[in-house]
CSV table of C-alpha atoms and ligand atoms in Angstrom, one decimal:
chain,number,residue,atom,x,y,z
A,1,MET,CA,0.7,-0.2,0.1
A,2,ALA,CA,1.5,3.1,-1.2
A,3,ASN,CA,0.4,5.5,1.7
A,4,ARG,CA,0.7,3.3,4.2
A,5,LYS,CA,1.0,4.8,8.4
A,6,ALA,CA,2.6,2.8,11.1
A,7,ILE,CA,3.8,3.1,14.7
A,8,LEU,CA,7.2,2.4,15.1
A,9,ILE,CA,8.7,1.0,18.3
A,10,SER,CA,12.2,1.7,19.9
A,11,PRO,CA,12.8,-0.8,22.9
A,12,GLU,CA,15.6,1.1,23.5
A,13,LEU,CA,14.4,4.3,24.1
A,14,CYS,CA,11.4,2.9,26.3
A,15,THR,CA,10.8,2.9,30.4
A,16,GLY,CA,8.7,0.5,30.6
A,17,CYS,CA,6.7,3.3,32.4
A,18,ARG,CA,3.2,2.0,30.5
A,19,ALA,CA,2.2,5.2,29.9
A,20,CYS,CA,1.1,3.6,26.6
A,21,GLN,CA,-1.0,1.6,28.4
A,22,VAL,CA,-2.6,3.7,30.4
A,23,ALA,CA,-3.7,6.4,27.5
A,24,CYS,CA,-5.1,3.1,25.6
A,25,LYS,CA,-7.4,2.1,28.3
A,26,ALA,CA,-8.6,6.0,28.6
A,27,TRP,CA,-8.9,6.5,25.0
A,28,ASN,CA,-11.0,3.6,24.7
A,29,GLN,CA,-13.0,3.8,27.4
A,30,LEU,CA,-11.5,0.3,29.5
A,31,PRO,CA,-11.7,-0.5,32.8
A,32,ALA,CA,-8.2,-2.3,34.5
A,33,GLU,CA,-8.0,-5.3,36.1
A,34,LYS,CA,-6.9,-7.0,38.6
A,35,THR,CA,-3.6,-9.0,38.0
A,36,LYS,CA,-1.1,-11.1,39.8
A,37,PHE,CA,2.8,-11.4,39.8
A,38,SER,CA,3.4,-13.8,37.1
A,39,GLY,CA,7.1,-14.2,38.1
A,40,ASN,CA,7.5,-11.4,35.2
A,41,PHE,CA,7.1,-7.7,35.8
A,42,ALA,CA,4.5,-7.4,32.5
A,43,SER,CA,1.8,-6.3,34.0
A,44,PRO,CA,-1.1,-7.5,33.2
A,45,ALA,CA,1.1,-11.2,31.4
A,46,ASP,CA,-1.0,-10.3,28.4
A,47,LEU,CA,-3.3,-8.8,26.4
A,48,SER,CA,-7.2,-9.5,26.9
A,49,SER,CA,-10.5,-7.7,25.0
A,50,ASN,CA,-9.7,-4.9,27.8
A,51,THR,CA,-6.2,-4.6,27.5
A,52,LEU,CA,-5.1,-3.9,23.7
A,53,ASN,CA,-1.0,-3.0,24.5
A,54,LYS,CA,1.0,-4.4,26.5
A,55,VAL,CA,4.6,-3.6,27.9
A,56,ARG,CA,6.0,-7.3,27.4
A,57,PHE,CA,9.3,-6.8,30.0
A,58,VAL,CA,12.0,-8.9,29.2
A,59,GLU,CA,15.3,-9.6,31.1
A,60,ALA,CA,18.1,-10.2,28.8
A,61,PRO,CA,21.8,-11.4,29.3
A,62,SER,CA,25.0,-8.3,29.9
A,63,GLU,CA,28.4,-8.1,30.0
A,64,ASP,CA,28.8,-5.6,32.3
A,65,LYS,CA,25.6,-5.7,34.7
A,66,PRO,CA,23.6,-8.5,35.8
A,67,LEU,CA,21.3,-8.2,33.6
A,68,ARG,CA,19.6,-5.7,30.9
A,69,TRP,CA,15.9,-4.4,30.7
A,70,LEU,CA,14.0,-5.2,26.9
A,71,PHE,CA,10.6,-3.2,27.0
A,72,VAL,CA,9.2,-3.9,24.2
A,73,SER,CA,5.5,-2.6,23.5
A,74,GLN,CA,3.0,-5.0,22.0
A,75,ARG,CA,-0.8,-5.2,20.1
A,76,CYS,CA,-1.9,-6.2,16.4
A,77,MET,CA,1.1,-5.8,14.1
A,78,HIS,CA,-1.4,-4.2,11.3
A,79,CYS,CA,-0.3,-6.8,8.3
A,80,GLU,CA,-0.4,-6.4,5.1
A,81,ASP,CA,-1.0,-10.7,4.4
A,82,ALA,CA,-3.3,-10.7,7.8
A,83,GLY,CA,-4.6,-14.0,7.9
A,84,CYS,CA,-7.1,-12.0,10.4
A,85,MET,CA,-9.0,-10.9,7.2
A,86,LYS,CA,-8.6,-13.7,4.9
A,87,ILE,CA,-10.1,-15.7,6.9
A,88,CYS,CA,-13.3,-13.6,8.6
A,89,PRO,CA,-16.3,-15.4,6.5
A,90,VAL,CA,-18.2,-11.7,7.6
A,91,PRO,CA,-17.4,-8.9,4.7
A,92,GLY,CA,-16.4,-5.9,6.6
A,93,ALA,CA,-16.5,-7.5,9.8
A,94,ILE,CA,-12.1,-6.9,10.2
A,95,TYR,CA,-11.4,-4.2,7.3
A,96,ARG,CA,-8.1,-2.1,6.2
A,97,THR,CA,-8.2,1.3,7.3
A,98,LYS,CA,-6.9,4.1,4.7
A,99,ASP,CA,-3.6,4.2,6.4
A,100,GLY,CA,-2.9,0.3,6.2
A,101,ALA,CA,-4.9,0.2,9.7
A,102,VAL,CA,-6.8,-3.5,10.5
A,103,ALA,CA,-9.3,-2.3,12.2
A,104,THR,CA,-13.0,-3.7,13.4
A,105,ASP,CA,-16.4,-3.3,13.5
A,106,PRO,CA,-18.1,-5.1,16.3
A,107,ASP,CA,-21.6,-4.8,14.9
A,108,LYS,CA,-20.7,-7.3,11.9
A,109,CYS,CA,-18.2,-9.6,14.0
A,110,ILE,CA,-20.5,-12.8,14.7
A,111,GLY,CA,-17.9,-14.3,17.3
A,112,CYS,CA,-16.8,-17.1,15.1
A,113,LYS,CA,-13.0,-17.3,16.5
A,114,LEU,CA,-11.7,-18.4,13.4
A,115,CYS,CA,-9.2,-15.0,13.4
A,116,SER,CA,-7.9,-15.7,16.7
A,117,ALA,CA,-6.6,-19.4,14.5
A,118,ALA,CA,-5.1,-17.2,11.5
A,119,CYS,CA,-3.2,-15.2,13.3
A,120,PRO,CA,0.6,-15.2,13.8
A,121,PHE,CA,1.0,-12.8,16.6
A,122,ASP,CA,-1.5,-14.8,18.7
A,123,VAL,CA,-3.3,-11.5,18.8
A,124,PRO,CA,-7.4,-11.6,19.0
A,125,ARG,CA,-9.2,-11.8,21.8
A,126,TYR,CA,-12.9,-11.5,22.3
A,127,GLY,CA,-15.6,-9.3,25.6
A,128,LYS,CA,-17.8,-11.0,27.2
A,129,ASP,CA,-19.9,-10.2,23.8
A,130,GLY,CA,-18.0,-12.7,22.1
A,131,LYS,CA,-17.1,-10.0,19.9
A,132,LEU,CA,-13.2,-9.6,18.5
A,133,SER,CA,-11.3,-7.2,20.7
A,134,LYS,CA,-8.0,-5.5,19.6
A,135,CYS,CA,-5.8,-2.4,18.2
A,136,THR,CA,-7.2,-0.5,15.8
A,137,MET,CA,-4.6,1.6,15.1
A,138,CYS,CA,-6.4,4.4,16.8
A,139,ALA,CA,-9.1,4.8,13.7
A,140,ASP,CA,-11.3,6.8,15.4
A,141,ARG,CA,-8.3,9.0,15.6
A,142,THR,CA,-6.3,8.9,12.8
A,143,GLU,CA,-9.6,9.4,10.5
A,144,ASN,CA,-9.7,13.0,12.7
A,145,SER,CA,-6.4,13.6,12.0
A,146,MET,CA,-5.2,12.8,15.6
A,147,PRO,CA,-2.6,10.0,16.3
A,148,PRO,CA,-2.9,7.0,18.2
A,149,ALA,CA,-3.3,8.0,21.5
A,150,CYS,CA,-0.2,5.2,23.0
A,151,THR,CA,1.9,7.2,20.7
A,152,LYS,CA,0.7,11.1,22.0
A,153,THR,CA,1.1,10.1,25.2
A,154,CYS,CA,4.9,7.9,25.0
A,155,PRO,CA,6.9,10.6,26.9
A,156,THR,CA,10.2,9.2,25.1
A,157,GLY,CA,9.8,8.5,21.9
A,158,ALA,CA,9.7,5.2,22.1
A,159,LEU,CA,6.2,5.2,19.9
A,160,THR,CA,6.2,7.0,17.1
A,161,PHE,CA,3.1,7.3,14.2
A,162,GLY,CA,3.7,8.7,10.8
A,163,ASP,CA,4.2,7.5,7.0
A,164,SER,CA,5.8,3.6,7.2
A,165,LYS,CA,8.4,4.4,4.7
A,166,GLU,CA,9.9,7.7,6.2
A,167,LEU,CA,9.7,5.9,9.7
A,168,ILE,CA,11.5,2.8,8.3
A,169,ALA,CA,14.6,5.0,7.0
A,170,LYS,CA,14.3,7.2,9.7
A,171,ALA,CA,15.2,4.0,11.6
A,172,LYS,CA,18.2,3.2,9.6
A,173,ARG,CA,19.3,6.8,9.5
A,174,ALA,CA,19.6,6.3,13.6
A,175,GLY,CA,21.6,3.5,13.3
A,176,TYR,CA,18.7,0.7,13.6
A,177,THR,CA,20.2,-2.4,10.6
A,178,LYS,CA,17.0,-4.0,11.3
A,179,VAL,CA,13.4,-3.1,11.7
A,180,TYR,CA,11.3,-5.6,12.6
A,181,GLY,CA,8.3,-5.5,10.2
A,182,GLU,CA,10.1,-4.0,7.1
A,183,ASN,CA,9.1,-6.7,5.3
A,184,ASP,CA,7.1,-9.4,6.9
A,185,LEU,CA,4.2,-10.4,6.6
A,186,GLY,CA,4.4,-8.0,3.3
A,187,GLY,CA,5.2,-5.0,5.7
A,188,LEU,CA,3.4,-4.5,9.2
A,189,GLY,CA,2.0,-1.6,10.7
A,190,ALA,CA,3.9,-2.4,13.9
A,191,MET,CA,7.8,-1.5,13.5
A,192,TYR,CA,10.5,-2.7,15.6
A,193,ALA,CA,13.0,-0.9,15.6
A,194,PHE,CA,15.9,-3.4,16.3
A,195,LYS,CA,20.0,-3.8,17.3
A,196,ASP,CA,19.8,-7.4,18.5
A,197,ALA,CA,18.3,-10.4,17.0
A,198,PRO,CA,14.4,-9.8,17.1
A,199,LEU,CA,14.4,-13.4,19.1
A,200,LEU,CA,15.9,-11.4,22.2
A,201,TYR,CA,13.3,-9.3,22.5
A,202,GLY,CA,10.7,-11.8,21.9
A,203,MET,CA,10.2,-12.2,18.4
A,204,LYS,CA,8.5,-14.1,16.5
A,205,GLU,CA,11.0,-15.0,13.3
A,206,ASN,CA,9.2,-14.8,9.9
A,207,PRO,CA,5.6,-14.9,11.1
A,208,LYS,CA,3.6,-16.9,8.4
A,209,VAL,CA,-0.1,-16.4,8.1
A,210,PRO,CA,-0.6,-21.0,8.3
A,211,GLU,CA,-0.7,-22.6,5.2
A,212,MET,CA,-5.1,-24.1,6.3
A,213,VAL,CA,-5.9,-19.9,5.8
A,214,VAL,CA,-4.2,-19.3,2.6
A,215,PHE,CA,-5.9,-22.4,1.0
A,216,TRP,CA,-9.0,-21.4,2.6
A,217,HIS,CA,-9.3,-17.3,1.3
A,218,LYS,CA,-8.1,-18.7,-2.4
A,219,TYR,CA,-10.4,-21.5,-3.3
A,220,LEU,CA,-13.2,-22.0,-0.1
A,221,LYS,CA,-14.0,-18.8,0.9
A,222,PRO,CA,-15.1,-17.4,-2.6
A,223,LEU,CA,-17.4,-20.3,-2.8
A,224,SER,CA,-18.9,-19.7,0.9
A,225,LEU,CA,-19.9,-16.1,-0.5
A,226,ILE,CA,-21.5,-17.2,-3.0
A,227,SER,CA,-23.5,-19.3,-1.1
A,228,ILE,CA,-24.5,-17.0,0.7
A,229,GLY,CA,-25.2,-14.6,-2.1
A,230,GLY,CA,-27.4,-17.6,-3.6
A,231,VAL,CA,-29.2,-17.5,-0.6
A,232,ALA,CA,-29.6,-13.1,-1.0
A,233,ALA,CA,-31.1,-14.1,-4.1
A,234,ALA,CA,-33.5,-16.9,-3.5
A,235,THR,CA,-34.5,-14.9,-0.7
A,236,LEU,CA,-35.0,-12.0,-2.5
A,237,LEU,CA,-37.3,-13.9,-5.0
A,238,HIS,CA,-39.7,-15.4,-2.8
A,239,TYR,CA,-40.2,-12.0,-1.7
A,240,ALA,CA,-40.9,-10.6,-5.0
A,241,PHE,CA,-43.2,-14.1,-6.3
A,242,VAL,CA,-44.4,-15.7,-3.5
A,243,GLY,CA,-44.4,-12.3,-0.8
A,244,PRO,CA,-43.1,-11.7,3.1
A,245,HIS,CA,-42.9,-14.8,5.5
A,246,LYS,CA,-45.5,-15.1,7.8
A,247,ASP,CA,-44.7,-16.3,11.8
A,248,LYS,CA,-46.2,-19.2,12.3
A,249,GLU,CA,-47.1,-20.6,15.7
A,250,GLY,CA,-44.0,-22.0,17.8
A,251,ASP,CA,-41.7,-19.5,15.8
A,252,ASP,CA,-39.1,-17.5,18.5
A,253,GLU,CA,-40.4,-13.8,17.8
B,1,SF4,S1,-1.0,-9.4,14.0
B,1,SF4,FE1,-2.8,-11.1,14.0
B,1,SF4,S2,-4.8,-10.2,14.2
B,1,SF4,FE2,-3.3,-8.5,14.0
B,1,SF4,S3,-3.5,-7.9,12.0
B,1,SF4,FE3,-2.1,-9.1,12.3
B,1,SF4,S4,-3.7,-11.1,11.9
B,1,SF4,FE4,-5.0,-9.4,12.3
B,2,SF4,S1,-3.2,2.8,18.6
B,2,SF4,FE1,-5.1,3.0,20.2
B,2,SF4,S2,-5.7,1.1,20.1
B,2,SF4,FE2,-3.7,0.6,19.7
B,2,SF4,S3,-2.6,0.7,21.2
B,2,SF4,FE3,-2.3,1.9,21.4
B,2,SF4,S4,-3.6,3.6,21.9
B,2,SF4,FE4,-5.0,1.4,21.8
B,3,SF4,S1,4.8,4.6,27.4
B,3,SF4,FE1,6.3,4.6,25.8
B,3,SF4,S2,8.0,4.7,27.4
B,3,SF4,FE2,6.6,4.4,28.8
B,3,SF4,S3,6.1,2.1,28.4
B,3,SF4,FE3,4.4,2.7,27.1
B,3,SF4,S4,6.7,2.9,24.9
B,3,SF4,FE4,7.7,2.5,27.1
């Protein structure tokens, strides 16, 4: 996508203050969650339907100190090749914004949870209503020319929002040899400026959309949409020639 926007995450600048987590909850009106210590200082320990971003705390080896803390902000990666979009059977329930983000429409989501199986990064979570809940790259802010809430709040510049290509060039000028997400899955909307191997930061190497999702998207999904179209056409024909459906005794209201 030519004018793709992205969030560049620079763990070297992150202090682990978690202001990005609070900003996300504040903007999206999500409640706090009770957490418990799981042997790691990340809090909460995982994403949830009420926690759309979190900071991963990594204890890395160091030559001159007992250990080195790495703080890695984590959320939906807004993949160009998005498994969740490929597998979703409902048109428009997961959609691409004009900035290239992968956003959701809760009114259309039927809660089938197929997107969970199709995501290489284990991002989708579901609320009490069963519907998909994940970072939308603050689509409601960006479409009104405001940056995502987390990037606006980050006090250290560890999160920056802008044109994807410009962010990559800026990171490379700053000496980051590897920009995770530059080419992965066709390009990610959440990219990382790393000095060390991505694995050290807890990132997945060579992420891929599962084969069964590719097969579904290529061969079976078009058939299923034709079937849905067939049912809709049959319903219209029935209405035109037979008239509106009348409830029978025993039908639910
Ligand atoms: S990270 Fe997962 S949920 Fe986000 S766009 Fe990629 S496939 Fe979809
Ligand atoms: S972009 Fe918006 S929805 Fe996504 S993590 Fe940041 S604040 Fe939350
Ligand atoms: S607000 Fe910025 S510095 Fe603080 S935890 Fe989030 S990314 Fe790190």
